Coordinates of N, CA, C and O in Angstrom, one line a residue:
M7 N 0.8 -1.2 0.0 CA 0.0 0.0 0.0 C 0.9 1.3 0.0 O 0.3 2.3 -0.1
Q8 N 2.2 1.1 0.1 CA 3.0 2.2 0.2 C 3.5 2.9 -1.1 O 3.9 4.0 -1.1
D9 N 3.4 2.1 -2.2 CA 3.8 2.7 -3.5 C 2.7 3.7 -4.0 O 1.6 3.7 -3.5
E10 N 3.1 4.4 -5.0 CA 2.1 5.4 -5.6 C 1.2 4.9 -6.6 O 0.4 5.6 -7.1
E11 N 1.4 3.6 -7.0 CA 0.5 3.1 -8.1 C -0.9 3.0 -7.6 O -1.2 2.7 -6.4
P12 N -1.9 3.2 -8.5 CA -3.3 3.2 -8.1 C -3.9 1.7 -8.0 O -5.1 1.6 -7.8
Y13 N -3.0 0.7 -8.2 CA -3.4 -0.7 -8.2 C -2.4 -1.5 -7.4 O -1.3 -1.1 -7.1
F14 N -2.8 -2.8 -7.1 CA -1.9 -3.7 -6.5 C -1.4 -4.7 -7.5 O -2.0 -5.0 -8.5
S15 N -0.2 -5.3 -7.2 CA 0.4 -6.3 -8.1 C -0.4 -7.6 -8.0 O -1.2 -7.8 -7.0
E16 N -0.2 -8.5 -8.9 CA -1.0 -9.7 -8.9 C -0.8 -10.5 -7.6 O -1.7 -11.1 -7.1
D17 N 0.5 -10.6 -7.1 CA 0.8 -11.3 -5.9 C 0.0 -10.7 -4.7 O -0.5 -11.4 -3.9
N18 N 0.0 -9.4 -4.6 CA -0.7 -8.7 -3.5 C -2.2 -8.9 -3.6 O -2.8 -8.9 -2.6
I19 N -2.7 -9.0 -4.8 CA -4.2 -9.2 -5.0 C -4.6 -10.4 -4.3 O -5.6 -10.5 -3.7
Q20 N -3.8 -11.5 -4.5 CA -4.1 -12.8 -3.9 C -4.2 -12.7 -2.4 O -5.0 -13.3 -1.7
V21 N -3.2 -12.0 -1.8 CA -3.2 -11.8 -0.3 C -4.4 -11.0 0.1 O -5.0 -11.4 1.1
L22 N -4.7 -10.0 -0.6 CA -5.8 -9.1 -0.2 C -7.1 -9.9 -0.1 O -8.0 -9.7 0.7
K23 N -7.3 -10.8 -1.1 CA -8.6 -11.6 -1.1 C -8.8 -12.4 0.2 O -10.0 -12.5 0.6
F24 N -7.8 -12.8 0.8 CA -7.9 -13.5 2.1 C -8.4 -12.6 3.2 O -8.9 -13.1 4.2
H25 N -8.3 -11.3 3.0 CA -8.8 -10.3 4.0 C -10.0 -9.6 3.6 O -10.4 -8.6 4.1
G26 N -10.7 -10.1 2.5 CA -12.0 -9.5 2.1 C -11.9 -8.3 1.3 O -12.8 -7.5 1.2
V27 N -10.7 -8.1 0.6 CA -10.5 -6.9 -0.2 C -10.2 -7.3 -1.6 O -9.4 -8.2 -1.9
Y28 N -10.9 -6.7 -2.6 CA -10.8 -7.1 -4.0 C -10.6 -5.9 -4.8 O -11.2 -4.9 -4.7
Q29 N -9.6 -6.1 -5.7 CA -9.3 -5.0 -6.7 C -10.2 -5.1 -7.9 O -10.5 -6.1 -8.4
Q30 N -10.7 -3.9 -8.3 CA -11.7 -3.8 -9.4 C -11.3 -2.7 -10.3 O -10.5 -1.8 -9.9
D31 N -11.8 -2.7 -11.5 CA -11.6 -1.5 -12.4 C -13.0 -1.1 -12.9 O -13.8 -2.0 -13.0
D32 N -13.2 0.1 -13.2 CA -14.5 0.6 -13.7 C -14.7 0.2 -15.2 O -14.1 0.7 -16.1
R33 N -15.5 -0.9 -15.4 CA -15.7 -1.4 -16.7 C -16.4 -0.4 -17.7 O -16.3 -0.5 -18.9
D34 N -17.1 0.5 -17.1 CA -17.8 1.5 -17.9 C -16.8 2.5 -18.5 O -17.1 3.1 -19.6
L35 N -15.7 2.7 -17.8 CA -14.6 3.6 -18.3 C -13.5 2.9 -19.1 O -12.7 3.6 -19.8
R36 N -13.5 1.6 -19.0 CA -12.4 0.8 -19.6 C -12.1 1.1 -21.0 O -11.0 1.4 -21.4
A37 N -13.1 1.1 -21.9 CA -12.9 1.3 -23.3 C -12.4 2.7 -23.7 O -11.5 2.8 -24.4
Q38 N -13.0 3.7 -23.0 CA -12.6 5.0 -23.3 C -11.2 5.3 -22.8 O -10.4 6.0 -23.5
L39 N -10.9 4.8 -21.7 CA -9.5 5.0 -21.2 C -8.5 4.3 -22.1 O -7.4 4.8 -22.3
K40 N -8.8 3.2 -22.6 CA -7.9 2.5 -23.5 C -7.7 3.3 -24.8 O -6.6 3.4 -25.3
I41 N -8.8 3.8 -25.3 CA -8.7 4.7 -26.5 C -7.8 5.9 -26.2 O -7.0 6.3 -27.1
E42 N -7.9 6.5 -25.0 CA -7.1 7.6 -24.7 C -5.7 7.3 -24.2 O -4.9 8.1 -23.9
G43 N -5.4 5.9 -24.2 CA -4.0 5.5 -23.8 C -3.8 5.7 -22.3 O -2.6 5.8 -21.9
K44 N -4.8 5.7 -21.5 CA -4.7 5.8 -20.1 C -4.9 4.5 -19.4 O -5.4 3.5 -19.9
E45 N -4.4 4.4 -18.1 CA -4.6 3.3 -17.3 C -6.0 3.1 -16.9 O -6.8 4.0 -16.9
R46 N -6.4 1.9 -16.5 CA -7.7 1.6 -16.0 C -7.9 2.4 -14.7 O -7.0 2.8 -14.0
H47 N -9.2 2.7 -14.4 CA -9.5 3.3 -13.2 C -9.8 2.3 -12.1 O -10.8 1.6 -12.1
Y48 N -8.7 2.1 -11.3 CA -8.8 1.0 -10.3 C -9.4 1.5 -9.0 O -9.2 2.6 -8.6
S49 N -10.1 0.6 -8.3 CA -10.7 0.9 -7.0 C -10.8 -0.5 -6.3 O -10.6 -1.5 -6.9
M50 N -11.1 -0.4 -5.0 CA -11.2 -1.6 -4.2 C -12.6 -1.9 -3.7 O -13.4 -0.9 -3.5
M51 N -12.9 -3.1 -3.4 CA -14.2 -3.5 -2.8 C -13.8 -4.2 -1.5 O -12.9 -5.1 -1.5
I52 N -14.4 -3.8 -0.4 CA -14.2 -4.5 0.9 C -15.5 -5.2 1.2 O -16.6 -4.7 1.1
R53 N -15.3 -6.5 1.5 CA -16.4 -7.4 1.9 C -16.3 -7.7 3.4 O -15.2 -8.3 3.8
A54 N -17.3 -7.4 4.2 CA -17.2 -7.8 5.6 C -18.4 -8.7 5.9 O -19.5 -8.5 5.5
R55 N -18.1 -9.8 6.6 CA -19.1 -10.8 7.0 C -20.1 -10.3 8.1 O -19.7 -9.5 8.9
I56 N -21.3 -10.8 8.1 CA -22.2 -10.5 9.1 C -22.5 -11.9 9.8 O -23.4 -12.6 9.4
P57 N -21.7 -12.3 10.8 CA -21.9 -13.6 11.4 C -23.2 -13.8 12.0 O -23.8 -12.9 12.7
G58 N -23.8 -14.9 11.7 CA -25.1 -15.3 12.3 C -26.2 -14.4 11.7 O -27.3 -14.4 12.3
D59 N -25.9 -13.6 10.7 CA -26.9 -12.8 10.0 C -27.5 -11.7 11.0 O -28.6 -11.3 10.9
V60 N -26.6 -11.3 12.0 CA -27.1 -10.3 12.9 C -26.1 -9.0 12.8 O -24.9 -9.1 12.9
L61 N -26.8 -7.9 12.5 CA -26.0 -6.7 12.3 C -26.6 -5.6 13.3 O -27.8 -5.3 13.2
T62 N -25.8 -5.1 14.2 CA -26.3 -4.1 15.1 C -26.4 -2.8 14.5 O -25.8 -2.5 13.4
S63 N -27.2 -1.9 15.1 CA -27.3 -0.6 14.5 C -26.0 0.2 14.5 O -25.7 0.9 13.6
D64 N -25.2 0.0 15.5 CA -23.8 0.6 15.6 C -23.0 0.2 14.4 O -22.3 1.0 13.8
Q65 N -23.0 -1.1 14.1 CA -22.2 -1.7 13.0 C -22.7 -1.1 11.7 O -21.9 -0.7 10.8
Y66 N -24.0 -1.0 11.5 CA -24.6 -0.4 10.3 C -24.1 1.0 10.1 O -23.7 1.4 9.1
L67 N -24.2 1.8 11.2 CA -23.9 3.2 11.1 C -22.4 3.4 10.8 O -22.1 4.3 10.0
V68 N -21.5 2.5 11.3 CA -20.1 2.6 10.9 C -19.9 2.4 9.4 O -19.3 3.2 8.8
F69 N -20.5 1.4 8.9 CA -20.4 1.1 7.5 C -21.1 2.2 6.6 O -20.6 2.5 5.5
N70 N -22.2 2.7 7.1 CA -22.9 3.7 6.3 C -22.0 5.0 6.2 O -21.9 5.6 5.2
K71 N -21.4 5.3 7.3 CA -20.5 6.5 7.3 C -19.3 6.2 6.4 O -18.9 7.1 5.6
L72 N -18.7 5.0 6.4 CA -17.6 4.7 5.5 C -18.0 4.8 4.1 O -17.3 5.3 3.2
A73 N -19.2 4.3 3.8 CA -19.7 4.4 2.4 C -19.8 5.9 2.0 O -19.4 6.3 0.9
D74 N -20.3 6.7 2.8 CA -20.4 8.2 2.5 C -19.1 8.8 2.3 O -18.9 9.7 1.5
D75 N -18.1 8.4 3.2 CA -16.8 9.1 3.2 C -15.8 8.6 2.1 O -15.0 9.3 1.6
Y76 N -15.9 7.3 1.8 CA -14.8 6.7 1.0 C -15.2 6.0 -0.3 O -14.3 5.6 -1.1
T77 N -16.5 5.8 -0.6 CA -16.8 5.0 -1.8 C -17.2 6.0 -2.9 O -17.6 7.1 -2.7
D78 N -17.0 5.5 -4.1 CA -17.4 6.3 -5.3 C -18.9 6.6 -5.4 O -19.2 7.7 -5.8
Y79 N -19.7 5.7 -5.0 CA -21.1 5.9 -5.2 C -21.9 6.2 -3.9 O -23.1 6.3 -3.9
K80 N -21.2 6.4 -2.8 CA -21.8 6.8 -1.6 C -22.8 5.8 -1.1 O -23.9 6.2 -0.5
N81 N -22.6 4.5 -1.4 CA -23.5 3.5 -0.9 C -22.8 2.2 -0.5 O -21.6 2.1 -0.8
M82 N -23.5 1.4 0.1 CA -23.0 0.0 0.4 C -24.0 -1.0 0.1 O -25.2 -0.7 -0.1
L83 N -23.6 -2.2 -0.1 CA -24.5 -3.3 -0.4 C -24.6 -4.2 0.7 O -23.6 -4.5 1.4
I84 N -25.8 -4.7 1.0 CA -26.0 -5.7 2.0 C -26.5 -6.9 1.2 O -27.5 -6.8 0.5
T85 N -25.7 -8.0 1.2 CA -26.0 -9.1 0.3 C -26.8 -10.2 1.0 O -26.9 -10.2 2.2
T86 N -27.3 -11.1 0.2 CA -28.0 -12.3 0.8 C -27.1 -13.3 1.3 O -27.5 -14.3 1.9
R87 N -25.8 -13.1 1.1 CA -24.8 -14.1 1.7 C -24.1 -13.6 2.9 O -23.0 -13.9 3.2
Q88 N -24.9 -12.8 3.7 CA -24.4 -12.3 5.0 C -23.2 -11.4 4.9 O -22.2 -11.6 5.7
T89 N -23.1 -10.5 4.0 CA -22.0 -9.6 3.9 C -22.4 -8.2 3.6 O -23.5 -7.9 3.1
L90 N -21.6 -7.2 4.0 CA -21.7 -5.8 3.6 C -20.6 -5.6 2.6 O -19.4 -6.1 2.8
Q91 N -20.8 -4.8 1.6 CA -19.8 -4.5 0.6 C -19.7 -3.0 0.4 O -20.7 -2.4 0.2
L92 N -18.5 -2.6 0.4 CA -18.2 -1.2 0.0 C -17.4 -1.2 -1.3 O -16.3 -1.8 -1.3
H93 N -17.9 -0.6 -2.3 CA -17.3 -0.5 -3.6 C -16.7 0.9 -3.9 O -17.2 1.9 -3.4
G94 N -15.7 0.9 -4.7 CA -15.1 2.2 -5.2 C -14.2 2.9 -4.2 O -14.1 4.1 -4.2
I95 N -13.5 2.1 -3.4 CA -12.5 2.7 -2.5 C -11.2 2.8 -3.2 O -10.7 1.8 -3.7
L96 N -10.6 4.0 -3.2 CA -9.3 4.1 -3.8 C -8.2 3.5 -3.0 O -8.3 3.5 -1.7
K97 N -7.1 3.1 -3.6 CA -6.0 2.4 -2.9 C -5.5 3.3 -1.8 O -5.2 2.8 -0.7
G98 N -5.4 4.6 -2.0 CA -4.9 5.5 -1.0 C -5.8 5.6 0.2 O -5.3 6.0 1.3
D99 N -7.0 5.3 0.1 CA -8.0 5.4 1.2 C -8.2 4.0 1.9 O -8.9 3.9 2.9
L100 N -7.6 3.0 1.3 CA -7.9 1.6 1.8 C -7.5 1.4 3.2 O -8.3 0.9 4.1
K101 N -6.3 1.8 3.6 CA -5.8 1.6 5.0 C -6.7 2.3 6.0 O -7.1 1.7 7.0
T102 N -7.1 3.5 5.7 CA -7.9 4.3 6.6 C -9.3 3.7 6.7 O -9.9 3.6 7.8
T103 N -9.9 3.3 5.6 CA -11.2 2.7 5.6 C -11.2 1.4 6.4 O -12.1 1.2 7.2
L104 N -10.2 0.5 6.2 CA -10.2 -0.7 7.0 C -10.0 -0.5 8.5 O -10.6 -1.1 9.3
K105 N -9.2 0.5 8.8 CA -9.0 0.9 10.2 C -10.3 1.4 10.8 O -10.7 1.0 11.9
K106 N -11.0 2.3 10.1 CA -12.2 2.8 10.7 C -13.3 1.8 10.7 O -14.2 1.9 11.5
A107 N -13.3 0.8 9.8 CA -14.3 -0.2 9.8 C -14.1 -1.1 11.0 O -15.1 -1.6 11.5
G108 N -12.9 -1.2 11.5 CA -12.7 -2.0 12.7 C -13.3 -3.4 12.5 O -14.0 -4.0 13.4
V109 N -13.1 -4.0 11.3 CA -13.7 -5.3 11.0 C -13.4 -6.3 12.1 O -14.3 -7.0 12.5
G110 N -12.2 -6.4 12.6 CA -11.9 -7.4 13.7 C -12.7 -7.0 14.9 O -13.2 -7.9 15.6
E111 N -12.8 -5.7 15.2 CA -13.5 -5.3 16.4 C -15.0 -5.5 16.3 O -15.7 -6.0 17.2
H112 N -15.6 -5.1 15.2 CA -17.1 -5.1 15.1 C -17.6 -6.5 14.7 O -18.8 -6.8 15.0
F113 N -16.8 -7.3 14.0 CA -17.3 -8.6 13.6 C -16.4 -9.7 14.1 O -16.0 -10.6 13.4
A114 N -16.2 -9.7 15.4 CA -15.3 -10.7 16.0 C -16.1 -12.0 16.1 O -17.2 -12.1 16.1

């Protein structure tokens, strides 16, 4: 996370997956950026489990605030597979987002 690149290397991507972090690029911009000779627009998705399908109001509020502060679309997804997902987090904001999410603390 310390280099200036907007994306992670392939080796690092595999490690991140074990921690619920996934690298993505904006497929809506992909073709235009390629025509312009620019790099893809990379961002991260964080997936946090909801053990036992129980989410407290405090946990919800933490993730709602993170979505407002750090995601491209100012929203989060609650899935049918007992997870919360935050999409569109830039690599530079990833460490702060994970720290504020307190995933270990809130979802122990």
